[in-house]
Amino acid sequence: MLDATHDPARRSWVESAQGHADFPIQNLPLGLFTPPGGHAPRAGVAIGNAIWELEEAPADGTLNAWLAAGEGPRRALRARLMEELTAGSPAQSRLAPRLHQADACRMHVPARIGDYTDFYVGIHHATAVGKLFRPDNPLLPNYKHVPIGYHGRASSIIASGTPFRRPRGQLPRAGGPVFGPCEKLDYELELGIWIGPGNAQGAPIPLEEAGRHIAGFCLLNDWSARDIQAWEYQPLGPFLGKSFATSISPWIVTPEALAPFRTAPLPRPEGDPAPLPYLTDATDQAQGGFDIALEAWLLTPGLAAQGLPPHRIADSNARHMYWTVAQMVAHHSSNGCNLNPGDLLGSGTISGPERDGYASLLEATQGGAQPMHLASGEERRFLEDGDEVILRAQARRAGFVSIGFGECRGRVLAAV
Ligand code: MN
């Protein structure tokens, strides 16, 4: 639903918001931050290079209550913030002390995440990874019927900018496993989905109502230890190969801000099965997708030492999701499982169909067989200590102001 908050002519009195790649006044994502010298986290909205602090203190030091409140209060807050931040607003002189310089503030994981589920809806990723193991039959037969996912670990989700240690674990060897630092550390470029209002246990969310349960979006990097994962994943799926760290961008980009960038999901290839009725809805088929450019960049110690910029390692788009976010929510709750405010869903790696869109190193280097060459003279098969991966997103559409998500950045520290 488009309204006056999407007006491309609207300008903010915060000068840096004009033409800002991520946070023009049309975006207004919410986050949890601590200003310099501050103690308890505060709620704020990103505007240009600044953070506008909300008057309301976050209950319990988290944004869970705001997530739980749902669409009505979220729209009301967006309208109020839009008014306060629009050029000419009397709030400018009255409330200017509430404006903080963003790069001086510390961002936090914005909510207490009760449960985290990671899906596998990036069909090009599923196909490319499947090909490494099964060249003739890359996609398993269930893929086009059921949105595949697994339950991830909420405790190790970290905000952008927080470094993490290379995991240690069982690594497969010809003579039997050894225990040591992961040798095939990888990243995964994903979209994160914040759950808003939940559902009672035993009361599934119908597909046509799924949108009411989604409060926002972020970028998500599902760091993956491919060697640990390969050895442990059968028969119960990912475990310690994934649970050591997951990075997210700290700003919750709302469905309202993303409204102009909704689109029809890409048509299913000829001959694909139609989804079962509980996963079929005309509105979702008309506008359940998002046109969001997704990128991953790699900054190695060698590039940094030579003053070279990060190297782009993936150029993809959220349109390459085989299942929509609404289908993910409907399917997740279809057995009666209750979702709660502050739960986080990952889309799964969203790779594009071509090589430059491969959104994990597993795909881009063909399991390490074809190293990536960098301007620093370095090469990479998998991530090395000191490497930093930066995810970025941009939603664009002619006639509207582009918005972004802010960075999801994470650096690998040496194993303990
Ligand atoms: Mn993943």
Tab-separated table of C-alpha atoms and ligand atoms in Angstrom:
chain	number	residue	atom	x	y	z
A	1	MET	CA	0.000	0.000	0.000
A	2	LEU	CA	1.570	3.266	-1.165
A	3	ASP	CA	0.904	6.559	0.587
A	4	ALA	CA	2.359	10.017	1.244
A	5	THR	CA	5.296	8.482	3.182
A	6	HIS	CA	6.659	7.192	-0.163
A	7	ASP	CA	6.541	10.607	-1.867
A	8	PRO	CA	9.909	10.980	-3.638
A	9	ALA	CA	9.719	14.770	-3.271
A	10	ARG	CA	9.755	14.595	0.538
A	11	ARG	CA	12.957	15.943	2.081
A	12	SER	CA	14.337	15.836	5.600
A	13	TRP	CA	15.921	18.638	7.595
A	14	VAL	CA	18.687	16.104	8.314
A	15	GLU	CA	20.875	17.112	5.385
A	16	SER	CA	22.763	13.800	5.087
A	17	ALA	CA	19.463	12.006	4.384
A	18	GLN	CA	19.198	13.635	0.939
A	19	GLY	CA	20.374	11.079	-1.598
A	20	HIS	CA	21.606	8.750	1.159
A	21	ALA	CA	22.024	5.268	-0.326
A	22	ASP	CA	20.444	3.478	2.637
A	23	PHE	CA	18.550	5.862	4.877
A	24	PRO	CA	16.655	8.647	3.094
A	25	ILE	CA	13.521	9.865	4.881
A	26	GLN	CA	11.396	7.354	2.922
A	27	ASN	CA	13.039	4.425	4.782
A	28	LEU	CA	13.020	5.056	8.580
A	29	PRO	CA	14.168	1.641	9.879
A	30	LEU	CA	14.157	1.013	13.618
A	31	GLY	CA	17.094	-0.150	15.683
A	32	LEU	CA	18.571	-0.403	19.144
A	33	PHE	CA	21.652	1.714	19.830
A	34	THR	CA	23.872	3.110	22.553
A	35	PRO	CA	25.211	6.638	22.056
A	36	PRO	CA	28.711	7.564	23.251
A	37	GLY	CA	28.747	7.603	27.045
A	38	GLY	CA	25.303	5.994	27.137
A	39	HIS	CA	24.441	2.961	29.179
A	40	ALA	CA	21.061	1.367	28.488
A	41	PRO	CA	20.244	0.757	24.812
A	42	ARG	CA	17.799	3.203	23.252
A	43	ALA	CA	15.382	2.896	20.341
A	44	GLY	CA	16.177	4.962	17.289
A	45	VAL	CA	15.539	5.394	13.616
A	46	ALA	CA	18.250	5.691	10.956
A	47	ILE	CA	18.123	8.953	9.004
A	48	GLY	CA	21.045	9.770	6.709
A	49	ASN	CA	24.275	9.530	8.716
A	50	ALA	CA	22.390	10.041	11.962
A	51	ILE	CA	20.172	8.236	14.439
A	52	TRP	CA	17.008	9.942	15.624
A	53	GLU	CA	16.308	8.766	19.151
A	54	LEU	CA	12.719	7.830	19.933
A	55	GLU	CA	11.068	9.413	22.962
A	56	GLU	CA	9.802	6.014	24.049
A	57	ALA	CA	12.361	3.968	25.977
A	58	PRO	CA	12.481	0.402	24.653
A	59	ALA	CA	10.620	-1.900	27.043
A	60	ASP	CA	12.997	-4.538	28.525
A	61	GLY	CA	15.804	-2.926	26.553
A	62	THR	CA	14.588	-4.562	23.339
A	63	LEU	CA	12.257	-3.808	20.428
A	64	ASN	CA	10.178	-6.950	21.047
A	65	ALA	CA	7.129	-4.982	22.196
A	66	TRP	CA	7.276	-2.822	19.061
A	67	LEU	CA	7.574	-5.965	16.910
A	68	ALA	CA	4.610	-7.508	18.734
A	69	ALA	CA	2.431	-4.406	18.298
A	70	GLY	CA	1.923	-5.067	14.619
A	71	GLU	CA	0.951	-3.040	11.613
A	72	GLY	CA	-1.302	-0.334	13.118
A	73	PRO	CA	1.169	1.082	15.677
A	74	ARG	CA	4.023	0.578	13.203
A	75	ARG	CA	2.281	2.700	10.574
A	76	ALA	CA	1.391	5.338	13.188
A	77	LEU	CA	5.019	5.569	14.314
A	78	ARG	CA	6.194	5.834	10.703
A	79	ALA	CA	3.751	8.695	10.093
A	80	ARG	CA	4.885	10.507	13.254
A	81	LEU	CA	8.601	10.106	12.553
A	82	MET	CA	8.064	11.199	8.985
A	83	GLU	CA	6.400	14.377	10.251
A	84	GLU	CA	9.124	15.085	12.812
A	85	LEU	CA	11.927	14.573	10.320
A	86	THR	CA	10.464	16.350	7.280
A	87	ALA	CA	12.069	19.676	6.375
A	88	GLY	CA	10.246	22.529	8.046
A	89	SER	CA	9.088	20.483	11.038
A	90	PRO	CA	8.980	22.393	14.341
A	91	ALA	CA	10.493	19.280	15.938
A	92	GLN	CA	13.862	20.233	14.462
A	93	SER	CA	14.646	22.979	16.983
A	94	ARG	CA	12.686	21.431	19.854
A	95	LEU	CA	14.143	17.927	19.603
A	96	ALA	CA	17.529	18.361	17.929
A	97	PRO	CA	19.397	16.934	20.983
A	98	ARG	CA	17.828	13.587	20.106
A	99	LEU	CA	19.879	13.423	16.906
A	100	HIS	CA	23.063	11.319	17.267
A	101	GLN	CA	25.884	10.850	14.823
A	102	ALA	CA	25.474	7.232	13.707
A	103	ASP	CA	29.138	6.263	13.417
A	104	ALA	CA	29.725	7.274	17.041
A	105	CYS	CA	26.948	4.953	18.287
A	106	ARG	CA	27.035	1.234	18.952
A	107	MET	CA	24.311	-0.877	17.356
A	108	HIS	CA	22.795	-3.947	18.999
A	109	VAL	CA	20.781	-6.985	17.975
A	110	PRO	CA	17.422	-5.174	18.105
A	111	ALA	CA	15.276	-7.850	19.738
A	112	ARG	CA	15.450	-10.807	22.065
A	113	ILE	CA	15.343	-13.612	19.513
A	114	GLY	CA	13.488	-16.592	20.930
A	115	ASP	CA	13.820	-18.805	17.887
A	116	TYR	CA	15.752	-18.610	14.657
A	117	THR	CA	14.886	-20.685	11.598
A	118	ASP	CA	16.924	-20.750	8.418
A	119	PHE	CA	15.205	-21.651	5.150
A	120	TYR	CA	16.701	-22.753	1.828
A	121	VAL	CA	14.560	-20.863	-0.674
A	122	GLY	CA	17.355	-19.591	-2.921
A	123	ILE	CA	16.834	-22.037	-5.775
A	124	HIS	CA	20.054	-21.185	-7.619
A	125	HIS	CA	22.032	-21.808	-4.422
A	126	ALA	CA	20.228	-25.088	-3.774
A	127	THR	CA	20.887	-26.137	-7.373
A	128	ALA	CA	24.560	-25.086	-7.427
A	129	VAL	CA	25.313	-26.747	-4.083
A	130	GLY	CA	23.328	-29.826	-5.071
A	131	LYS	CA	25.380	-30.065	-8.276
A	132	LEU	CA	28.607	-30.323	-6.282
A	133	PHE	CA	27.246	-33.486	-4.679
A	134	ARG	CA	24.814	-34.819	-7.304
A	135	PRO	CA	25.724	-33.506	-10.791
A	136	ASP	CA	22.813	-35.239	-12.504
A	137	ASN	CA	20.145	-34.604	-9.884
A	138	PRO	CA	20.986	-31.387	-7.999
A	139	LEU	CA	17.583	-30.623	-6.476
A	140	LEU	CA	16.019	-33.200	-4.203
A	141	PRO	CA	12.428	-34.080	-5.181
A	142	ASN	CA	10.832	-32.320	-2.196
A	143	TYR	CA	12.363	-28.912	-3.003
A	144	LYS	CA	9.560	-27.656	-5.265
A	145	HIS	CA	6.811	-28.814	-2.920
A	146	VAL	CA	7.986	-27.732	0.522
A	147	PRO	CA	9.934	-24.674	1.737
A	148	ILE	CA	12.927	-26.470	3.274
A	149	GLY	CA	14.371	-25.134	6.529
A	150	TYR	CA	16.089	-26.092	9.765
A	151	HIS	CA	16.024	-24.708	13.288
A	152	GLY	CA	19.074	-22.543	13.863
A	153	ARG	CA	20.672	-21.186	16.986
A	154	ALA	CA	19.390	-17.842	18.353
A	155	SER	CA	22.033	-17.388	21.081
A	156	SER	CA	24.933	-16.805	18.680
A	157	ILE	CA	23.277	-14.156	16.499
A	158	ILE	CA	25.433	-11.012	16.556
A	159	ALA	CA	25.016	-7.468	15.290
A	160	SER	CA	26.981	-6.159	12.327
A	161	GLY	CA	30.482	-5.118	13.314
A	162	THR	CA	30.913	-7.795	15.976
A	163	PRO	CA	33.880	-10.039	15.121
A	164	PHE	CA	33.672	-13.764	15.825
A	165	ARG	CA	36.157	-16.600	16.284
A	166	ARG	CA	36.783	-19.232	13.678
A	167	PRO	CA	35.067	-22.351	14.995
A	168	ARG	CA	36.830	-25.560	15.865
A	169	GLY	CA	35.218	-28.893	15.235
A	170	GLN	CA	35.412	-32.370	13.763
A	171	LEU	CA	36.928	-32.234	10.305
A	172	PRO	CA	36.597	-35.188	7.947
A	173	ARG	CA	39.837	-36.967	6.998
A	174	ALA	CA	40.482	-40.136	5.014
A	175	GLY	CA	41.621	-41.959	8.139
A	176	GLY	CA	38.808	-40.659	10.353
A	177	PRO	CA	37.918	-37.239	11.783
A	178	VAL	CA	40.321	-34.899	13.563
A	179	PHE	CA	39.395	-31.997	15.865
A	180	GLY	CA	40.737	-28.566	14.922
A	181	PRO	CA	40.090	-25.103	13.492
A	182	CYS	CA	37.661	-25.043	10.549
A	183	GLU	CA	39.541	-25.030	7.228
A	184	LYS	CA	36.551	-24.233	5.005
A	185	LEU	CA	34.940	-21.188	6.574
A	186	ASP	CA	32.274	-19.627	4.367
A	187	TYR	CA	29.606	-16.921	4.355
A	188	GLU	CA	25.999	-16.977	3.091
A	189	LEU	CA	24.176	-13.897	1.791
A	190	GLU	CA	20.604	-14.023	3.093
A	191	LEU	CA	17.577	-11.910	3.825
A	192	GLY	CA	16.390	-11.950	7.460
A	193	ILE	CA	12.689	-11.708	8.308
A	194	TRP	CA	11.564	-10.391	11.712
A	195	ILE	CA	8.380	-11.924	13.063
A	196	GLY	CA	5.901	-9.426	14.512
A	197	PRO	CA	2.654	-10.613	16.115
A	198	GLY	CA	2.812	-14.340	16.798
A	199	ASN	CA	0.262	-17.125	16.566
A	200	ALA	CA	-1.144	-19.380	19.277
A	201	GLN	CA	0.219	-22.896	19.348
A	202	GLY	CA	-2.084	-25.114	17.307
A	203	ALA	CA	-3.406	-22.172	15.253
A	204	PRO	CA	-1.568	-22.029	11.913
A	205	ILE	CA	-1.191	-18.715	10.092
A	206	PRO	CA	-3.065	-18.827	6.750
A	207	LEU	CA	-1.002	-17.659	3.804
A	208	GLU	CA	-3.255	-14.659	3.135
A	209	GLU	CA	-2.639	-13.440	6.725
A	210	ALA	CA	1.104	-14.098	6.812
A	211	GLY	CA	1.970	-10.492	5.982
A	212	ARG	CA	0.401	-9.306	9.245
A	213	HIS	CA	2.955	-11.414	11.138
A	214	ILE	CA	6.022	-9.951	9.419
A	215	ALA	CA	7.398	-6.815	11.102
A	216	GLY	CA	10.527	-6.183	9.085
A	217	PHE	CA	13.624	-7.290	7.240
A	218	CYS	CA	17.403	-7.269	7.646
A	219	LEU	CA	20.483	-8.735	6.027
A	220	LEU	CA	21.754	-11.985	7.457
A	221	ASN	CA	25.094	-13.739	7.086
A	222	ASP	CA	24.813	-17.414	7.958
A	223	TRP	CA	28.513	-18.140	8.553
A	224	SER	CA	29.135	-21.763	7.680
A	225	ALA	CA	31.953	-24.204	8.441
A	226	ARG	CA	31.733	-26.366	5.325
A	227	ASP	CA	34.062	-29.088	6.581
A	228	ILE	CA	32.257	-29.467	9.900
A	229	GLN	CA	28.925	-29.284	8.064
A	230	ALA	CA	29.847	-31.916	5.463
A	231	TRP	CA	30.831	-34.417	8.152
A	232	GLU	CA	27.897	-33.874	10.532
A	233	TYR	CA	24.879	-33.034	8.353
A	234	GLN	CA	23.526	-36.508	7.752
A	235	PRO	CA	20.973	-37.538	8.907
A	236	LEU	CA	19.636	-34.552	10.907
A	237	GLY	CA	20.907	-31.486	9.030
A	238	PRO	CA	23.101	-28.529	10.037
A	239	PHE	CA	24.327	-28.349	13.641
A	240	LEU	CA	27.756	-27.086	14.796
A	241	GLY	CA	28.743	-26.131	11.251
A	242	LYS	CA	26.312	-23.201	11.516
A	243	SER	CA	25.620	-22.464	15.181
A	244	PHE	CA	28.850	-20.659	16.124
A	245	ALA	CA	27.834	-17.256	14.671
A	246	THR	CA	25.197	-15.545	12.524
A	247	SER	CA	25.552	-11.826	11.724
A	248	ILE	CA	22.632	-9.491	11.042
A	249	SER	CA	22.332	-5.874	9.958
A	250	PRO	CA	20.956	-4.030	12.999
A	251	TRP	CA	18.210	-1.958	11.326
A	252	ILE	CA	14.690	-3.356	10.961
A	253	VAL	CA	13.481	-2.230	7.531
A	254	THR	CA	9.685	-2.224	7.686
A	255	PRO	CA	7.225	-3.736	5.209
A	256	GLU	CA	5.819	-0.202	4.807
A	257	ALA	CA	9.201	1.160	3.653
A	258	LEU	CA	9.542	-1.757	1.216
A	259	ALA	CA	6.022	-1.434	-0.219
A	260	PRO	CA	7.155	0.258	-3.475
A	261	PHE	CA	9.606	-2.566	-4.152
A	262	ARG	CA	7.155	-5.442	-3.975
A	263	THR	CA	6.829	-7.439	-7.133
A	264	ALA	CA	5.443	-10.685	-8.440
A	265	PRO	CA	7.678	-13.645	-7.558
A	266	LEU	CA	9.578	-14.909	-10.600
A	267	PRO	CA	7.377	-17.371	-12.479
A	268	ARG	CA	8.037	-21.010	-11.699
A	269	PRO	CA	9.812	-22.772	-14.545
A	270	GLU	CA	7.595	-24.660	-16.997
A	271	GLY	CA	6.653	-28.062	-15.656
A	272	ASP	CA	7.221	-27.261	-11.961
A	273	PRO	CA	4.467	-28.529	-9.643
A	274	ALA	CA	1.892	-26.017	-8.417
A	275	PRO	CA	2.204	-25.404	-4.663
A	276	LEU	CA	-0.364	-27.120	-2.453
A	277	PRO	CA	-3.464	-24.993	-1.700
A	278	TYR	CA	-2.224	-23.841	1.740
A	279	LEU	CA	0.797	-22.319	-0.070
A	280	THR	CA	-1.230	-20.688	-2.857
A	281	ASP	CA	-2.718	-17.206	-2.716
A	282	ALA	CA	-3.465	-14.892	-5.640
A	283	THR	CA	-2.295	-11.729	-3.844
A	284	ASP	CA	0.960	-13.411	-2.824
A	285	GLN	CA	1.512	-14.539	-6.406
A	286	ALA	CA	0.893	-10.965	-7.596
A	287	GLN	CA	3.123	-9.101	-5.114
A	288	GLY	CA	4.753	-11.509	-2.660
A	289	GLY	CA	8.265	-10.961	-4.036
A	290	PHE	CA	10.749	-8.150	-3.474
A	291	ASP	CA	13.058	-6.458	-5.949
A	292	ILE	CA	16.066	-5.871	-3.693
A	293	ALA	CA	19.611	-5.920	-5.078
A	294	LEU	CA	21.842	-7.931	-2.736
A	295	GLU	CA	25.619	-7.762	-2.690
A	296	ALA	CA	28.486	-9.321	-0.754
A	297	TRP	CA	31.951	-7.754	-0.533
A	298	LEU	CA	35.194	-9.167	0.834
A	299	LEU	CA	37.851	-7.070	2.572
A	300	THR	CA	41.003	-9.079	3.273
A	301	PRO	CA	43.991	-7.970	5.380
A	302	GLY	CA	45.990	-7.747	2.119
A	303	LEU	CA	43.485	-5.428	0.438
A	304	ALA	CA	43.269	-3.286	3.576
A	305	ALA	CA	47.063	-3.067	3.944
A	306	GLN	CA	47.415	-1.811	0.356
A	307	GLY	CA	44.550	0.660	0.737
A	308	LEU	CA	42.501	-1.256	-1.846
A	309	PRO	CA	38.699	-1.319	-1.685
A	310	PRO	CA	36.687	-4.426	-0.797
A	311	HIS	CA	36.194	-6.910	-3.642
A	312	ARG	CA	32.619	-7.673	-4.663
A	313	ILE	CA	32.092	-11.417	-4.380
A	314	ALA	CA	28.355	-11.657	-5.088
A	315	ASP	CA	25.796	-9.608	-7.024
A	316	SER	CA	22.302	-11.025	-6.591
A	317	ASN	CA	18.681	-10.065	-5.977
A	318	ALA	CA	15.919	-11.097	-3.555
A	319	ARG	CA	13.822	-12.053	-6.571
A	320	HIS	CA	15.768	-15.321	-6.782
A	321	MET	CA	13.696	-16.819	-3.971
A	322	TYR	CA	11.671	-19.862	-5.028
A	323	TRP	CA	9.242	-19.356	-2.102
A	324	THR	CA	7.919	-16.013	-0.844
A	325	VAL	CA	8.343	-14.786	2.726
A	326	ALA	CA	4.588	-15.276	3.234
A	327	GLN	CA	4.874	-18.900	2.091
A	328	MET	CA	7.746	-19.364	4.552
A	329	VAL	CA	5.638	-18.036	7.456
A	330	ALA	CA	2.530	-20.024	6.454
A	331	HIS	CA	4.523	-23.207	6.052
A	332	HIS	CA	6.443	-22.713	9.328
A	333	SER	CA	3.187	-22.486	11.293
A	334	SER	CA	1.204	-24.987	9.183
A	335	ASN	CA	1.762	-27.805	11.690
A	336	GLY	CA	0.577	-25.628	14.570
A	337	CYS	CA	4.034	-24.386	15.537
A	338	ASN	CA	3.762	-21.014	17.285
A	339	LEU	CA	5.883	-18.124	16.074
A	340	ASN	CA	6.663	-15.342	18.547
A	341	PRO	CA	7.459	-11.633	18.244
A	342	GLY	CA	11.193	-11.319	17.752
A	343	ASP	CA	11.626	-14.686	16.075
A	344	LEU	CA	13.964	-14.436	13.131
A	345	LEU	CA	13.747	-16.309	9.823
A	346	GLY	CA	16.596	-16.544	7.329
A	347	SER	CA	15.758	-16.941	3.649
A	348	GLY	CA	18.659	-19.225	2.873
A	349	THR	CA	21.464	-18.168	0.551
A	350	ILE	CA	20.062	-16.065	-2.279
A	351	SER	CA	22.337	-16.730	-5.238
A	352	GLY	CA	21.743	-15.454	-8.737
A	353	PRO	CA	21.681	-17.842	-11.689
A	354	GLU	CA	25.144	-16.846	-13.012
A	355	ARG	CA	28.605	-17.076	-11.521
A	356	ASP	CA	28.759	-13.430	-10.372
A	357	GLY	CA	25.602	-14.055	-8.352
A	358	TYR	CA	26.900	-17.045	-6.396
A	359	ALA	CA	26.362	-15.887	-2.826
A	360	SER	CA	28.663	-18.272	-0.944
A	361	LEU	CA	32.290	-19.255	-1.516
A	362	LEU	CA	31.222	-22.895	-1.721
A	363	GLU	CA	29.545	-22.018	-5.019
A	364	ALA	CA	31.882	-19.263	-6.229
A	365	THR	CA	35.050	-21.366	-5.851
A	366	GLN	CA	33.348	-24.702	-6.600
A	367	GLY	CA	34.093	-26.072	-3.171
A	368	GLY	CA	37.559	-24.484	-3.147
A	369	ALA	CA	38.621	-25.971	-6.507
A	370	GLN	CA	38.688	-22.606	-8.323
A	371	PRO	CA	40.216	-19.918	-6.114
A	372	MET	CA	39.166	-16.303	-6.341
A	373	HIS	CA	41.951	-13.844	-7.279
A	374	LEU	CA	42.095	-10.461	-5.581
A	375	ALA	CA	43.739	-7.163	-6.594
A	376	SER	CA	46.105	-7.531	-3.621
A	377	GLY	CA	47.617	-10.642	-5.211
A	378	GLU	CA	45.898	-12.810	-2.600
A	379	GLU	CA	43.655	-15.706	-3.510
A	380	ARG	CA	40.756	-17.180	-1.603
A	381	ARG	CA	39.141	-20.591	-1.601
A	382	PHE	CA	37.476	-20.028	1.771
A	383	LEU	CA	37.725	-17.268	4.405
A	384	GLU	CA	40.998	-16.653	6.230
A	385	ASP	CA	41.611	-15.026	9.602
A	386	GLY	CA	41.203	-11.256	9.421
A	387	ASP	CA	38.854	-11.435	6.430
A	388	GLU	CA	35.765	-9.264	6.642
A	389	VAL	CA	32.559	-9.909	4.691
A	390	ILE	CA	30.208	-6.979	4.078
A	391	LEU	CA	26.613	-7.516	2.892
A	392	ARG	CA	24.619	-4.671	1.346
A	393	ALA	CA	21.102	-4.310	-0.058
A	394	GLN	CA	19.387	-1.734	-2.247
A	395	ALA	CA	15.712	-1.578	-3.178
A	396	ARG	CA	15.196	0.471	-6.340
A	397	ARG	CA	12.251	1.321	-8.555
A	398	ALA	CA	11.747	4.101	-11.094
A	399	GLY	CA	9.688	6.928	-9.606
A	400	PHE	CA	10.667	6.121	-6.011
A	401	VAL	CA	13.579	6.968	-3.756
A	402	SER	CA	15.906	3.964	-3.350
A	403	ILE	CA	16.369	2.614	0.141
A	404	GLY	CA	18.983	0.305	1.637
A	405	PHE	CA	19.412	-1.868	4.696
A	406	GLY	CA	22.730	-0.606	6.092
A	407	GLU	CA	25.689	-2.938	6.248
A	408	CYS	CA	25.937	-6.405	7.697
A	409	ARG	CA	29.639	-6.657	8.453
A	410	GLY	CA	31.595	-9.395	10.204
A	411	ARG	CA	35.288	-10.208	10.597
A	412	VAL	CA	36.892	-13.577	11.256
A	413	LEU	CA	39.198	-13.843	14.280
A	414	ALA	CA	41.674	-16.685	14.696
A	415	ALA	CA	40.404	-19.811	16.416
A	416	VAL	CA	41.004	-20.033	20.160
B	1	MN	MN	21.845	-20.506	5.465
